[in-house]
One Martini backbone bead per residue (centre of mass of N, CA, C, O) as a GRO file, in nm:
protein
  150
    1MET     BB    1   9.204   7.666  13.062
    2ALA     BB    2   9.522   7.827  13.138
    3ALA     BB    3   9.774   7.929  12.877
    4GLY     BB    4  10.020   7.812  12.969
    5MET     BB    5   9.888   7.494  13.028
    6TYR     BB    6   9.910   7.494  12.747
    7LEU     BB    7  10.240   7.479  12.714
    8GLU     BB    8  10.334   7.379  12.872
    9HIS     BB    9  10.244   7.075  12.829
   10TYR     BB   10  10.349   7.094  12.565
   11LEU     BB   11  10.718   7.086  12.688
   12ASP     BB   12  10.688   6.827  12.794
   13SER     BB   13  10.618   6.638  12.540
   14ILE     BB   14  10.886   6.750  12.385
   15GLU     BB   15  11.142   6.707  12.590
   16ASN     BB   16  11.190   6.425  12.478
   17LEU     BB   17  11.233   6.461  12.165
   18PRO     BB   18  11.539   6.550  12.029
   19PHE     BB   19  11.667   6.332  12.104
   20GLU     BB   20  11.531   6.134  11.983
   21LEU     BB   21  11.559   6.158  11.697
   22GLN     BB   22  11.868   6.176  11.752
   23ARG     BB   23  11.866   5.842  11.785
   24ASN     BB   24  11.805   5.767  11.524
   25PHE     BB   25  11.923   5.901  11.301
   26GLN     BB   26  12.210   5.774  11.418
   27LEU     BB   27  12.109   5.516  11.323
   28MET     BB   28  12.060   5.579  11.040
   29ARG     BB   29  12.375   5.608  10.969
   30ASP     BB   30  12.456   5.308  11.080
   31LEU     BB   31  12.293   5.212  10.850
   32ASP     BB   32  12.485   5.335  10.662
   33GLN     BB   33  12.714   5.245  10.792
   34ARG     BB   34  12.709   4.996  10.702
   35THR     BB   35  12.614   4.945  10.454
   36GLU     BB   36  12.889   5.081  10.288
   37ASP     BB   37  13.042   4.825  10.409
   38LEU     BB   38  12.877   4.582  10.244
   39LYS     BB   39  13.010   4.675   9.948
   40ALA     BB   40  13.274   4.682   9.955
   41GLU     BB   41  13.246   4.395   9.999
   42ILE     BB   42  13.136   4.252   9.774
   43ASP     BB   43  13.293   4.412   9.576
   44LYS     BB   44  13.599   4.242   9.676
   45LEU     BB   45  13.397   3.950   9.626
   46ALA     BB   46  13.418   4.004   9.304
   47THR     BB   47  13.648   4.055   9.239
   48GLU     BB   48  13.769   3.787   9.311
   49TYR     BB   49  13.576   3.600   9.151
   50MET     BB   50  13.642   3.706   8.857
   51SER     BB   51  13.901   3.724   8.830
   52SER     BB   52  13.894   3.386   8.977
   53ALA     BB   53  13.715   3.137   8.815
   54ARG     BB   54  13.862   2.944   8.710
   55SER     BB   55  14.079   2.857   8.932
   56LEU     BB   56  13.763   2.748   9.090
   57SER     BB   57  13.563   2.567   9.284
   58SER     BB   58  13.276   2.477   9.240
   59GLU     BB   59  13.264   2.548   9.614
   60GLU     BB   60  13.448   2.826   9.513
   61LYS     BB   61  13.237   2.972   9.402
   62LEU     BB   62  12.963   2.887   9.607
   63ALA     BB   63  13.137   3.026   9.846
   64LEU     BB   64  13.106   3.339   9.700
   65LEU     BB   65  12.845   3.360   9.637
   66LYS     BB   66  12.733   3.345   9.937
   67GLN     BB   67  12.839   3.582  10.070
   68ILE     BB   68  12.719   3.781   9.871
   69GLN     BB   69  12.395   3.682   9.930
   70GLU     BB   70  12.420   3.758  10.227
   71ALA     BB   71  12.499   4.062  10.215
   72TYR     BB   72  12.270   4.127  10.023
   73GLY     BB   73  12.041   4.072  10.262
   74LYS     BB   74  12.164   4.234  10.463
   75CYS     BB   75  12.110   4.524  10.336
   76LYS     BB   76  11.837   4.522  10.310
   77GLU     BB   77  11.798   4.495  10.648
   78PHE     BB   78  11.910   4.816  10.679
   79GLY     BB   79  11.678   4.923  10.539
   80ASP     BB   80  11.463   4.847  10.631
   81ASP     BB   81  11.492   4.943  10.893
   82LYS     BB   82  11.536   5.226  10.867
   83VAL     BB   83  11.265   5.252  10.713
   84GLN     BB   84  11.126   5.213  10.982
   85LEU     BB   85  11.230   5.409  11.142
   86ALA     BB   86  11.114   5.697  10.978
   87MET     BB   87  10.853   5.581  11.042
   88GLN     BB   88  10.904   5.656  11.374
   89THR     BB   89  10.964   5.966  11.325
   90TYR     BB   90  10.772   6.100  11.216
   91GLU     BB   91  10.491   5.940  11.397
   92MET     BB   92  10.611   6.122  11.617
   93VAL     BB   93  10.588   6.384  11.545
   94ASP     BB   94  10.300   6.411  11.408
   95LYS     BB   95  10.170   6.341  11.718
   96HIS     BB   96  10.267   6.633  11.798
   97ILE     BB   97  10.111   6.795  11.587
   98ARG     BB   98   9.825   6.713  11.668
   99ARG     BB   99   9.846   6.769  11.921
  100LEU     BB  100   9.877   7.049  11.913
  101ASP     BB  101   9.649   7.157  11.744
  102THR     BB  102   9.456   7.037  11.945
  103ASP     BB  103   9.591   7.280  12.186
  104LEU     BB  104   9.476   7.497  12.014
  105ALA     BB  105   9.190   7.491  11.965
  106ARG     BB  106   9.151   7.500  12.281
  107PHE     BB  107   9.267   7.755  12.314
  108GLU     BB  108   9.044   7.916  12.122
  109ALA     BB  109   8.751   7.802  12.279
  110ASP     BB  110   8.861   7.970  12.530
  111LEU     BB  111   8.923   8.254  12.389
  112LYS     BB  112   8.624   8.279  12.299
  113GLU     BB  113   8.508   8.269  12.597
  114LYS     BB  114   8.632   8.440  12.746
  115GLN     BB  115   8.481   8.693  12.501
  116ILE     BB  116   8.197   8.650  12.596
  117GLU     BB  117   8.179   8.683  12.903
  118SER     BB  118   8.286   8.957  12.878
  119SER     BB  119   8.072   9.118  12.706
  120ASP     BB  120   7.834   9.011  12.881
  121TYR     BB  121   7.943   9.158  13.098
  122ASP     BB  122   7.962   9.436  13.015
  123SER     BB  123   7.704   9.495  12.902
  124SER     BB  124   7.586   9.442  13.183
  125SER     BB  125   7.729   9.680  13.319
  126SER     BB  126   7.629   9.884  13.169
  127LYS     BB  127   7.340   9.949  13.274
  128GLY     BB  128   7.296  10.243  13.373
  129LYS     BB  129   7.528  10.375  13.197
  130LYS     BB  130   7.782  10.477  13.013
  131SER     BB  131   7.853  10.368  12.731
  132ARG     BB  132   8.141  10.264  12.587
  133THR     BB  133   8.442  10.303  12.359
  134GLN     BB  134   8.512  10.095  12.159
  135LYS     BB  135   8.852  10.124  12.222
  136GLU     BB  136   8.776  10.051  12.530
  137LYS     BB  137   8.694   9.782  12.495
  138LYS     BB  138   8.965   9.654  12.335
  139ALA     BB  139   9.147   9.732  12.524
  140CYS     BB  140   9.061   9.538  12.731
  141SER     BB  141   9.064   9.312  12.612
  142CYS     BB  142   9.341   9.283  12.561
  143SER     BB  143   9.402   9.267  12.845
  144PHE     BB  144   9.241   9.023  12.889
  145GLN     BB  145   9.452   8.876  12.724
  146ARG     BB  146   9.747   8.871  12.858
  147GLU     BB  147   9.651   8.777  13.125
  148LYS     BB  148   9.678   8.508  13.038
  149LEU     BB  149   9.866   8.522  12.867
  150ARG     BB  150  10.095   8.463  13.164
   0.00000   0.00000   0.00000
């Protein structure tokens, strides 16, 4: 595959990555905000419970404690959701890194193959002719690689 094709395929595959990352990070920020709001609500309920515990009936105390427990449960759910989002985000980035590593290895293998083909061509075409100097061969190889990268 030509050098430009590797780059083109990779760029196509990561085209939506920044959007997906932004979306996931925004969702995590939203979960953080909702958790902070709930924690403030829990503090308010706990303060209310502590300040009026003596004057509340048993049912009222239980109802207030139940509200506090439900709010803590919701905070835990938000935390779990955030962990899931973080794991998805990590896996998404890791998948693109693995693909880049694979494409890079293929690209390097293709370059080596082309260099071997080029050196085989150079050695067969120099029979019966004056052999080129090392400097000329190196210049030819470099210009060949630049052409491939275009």
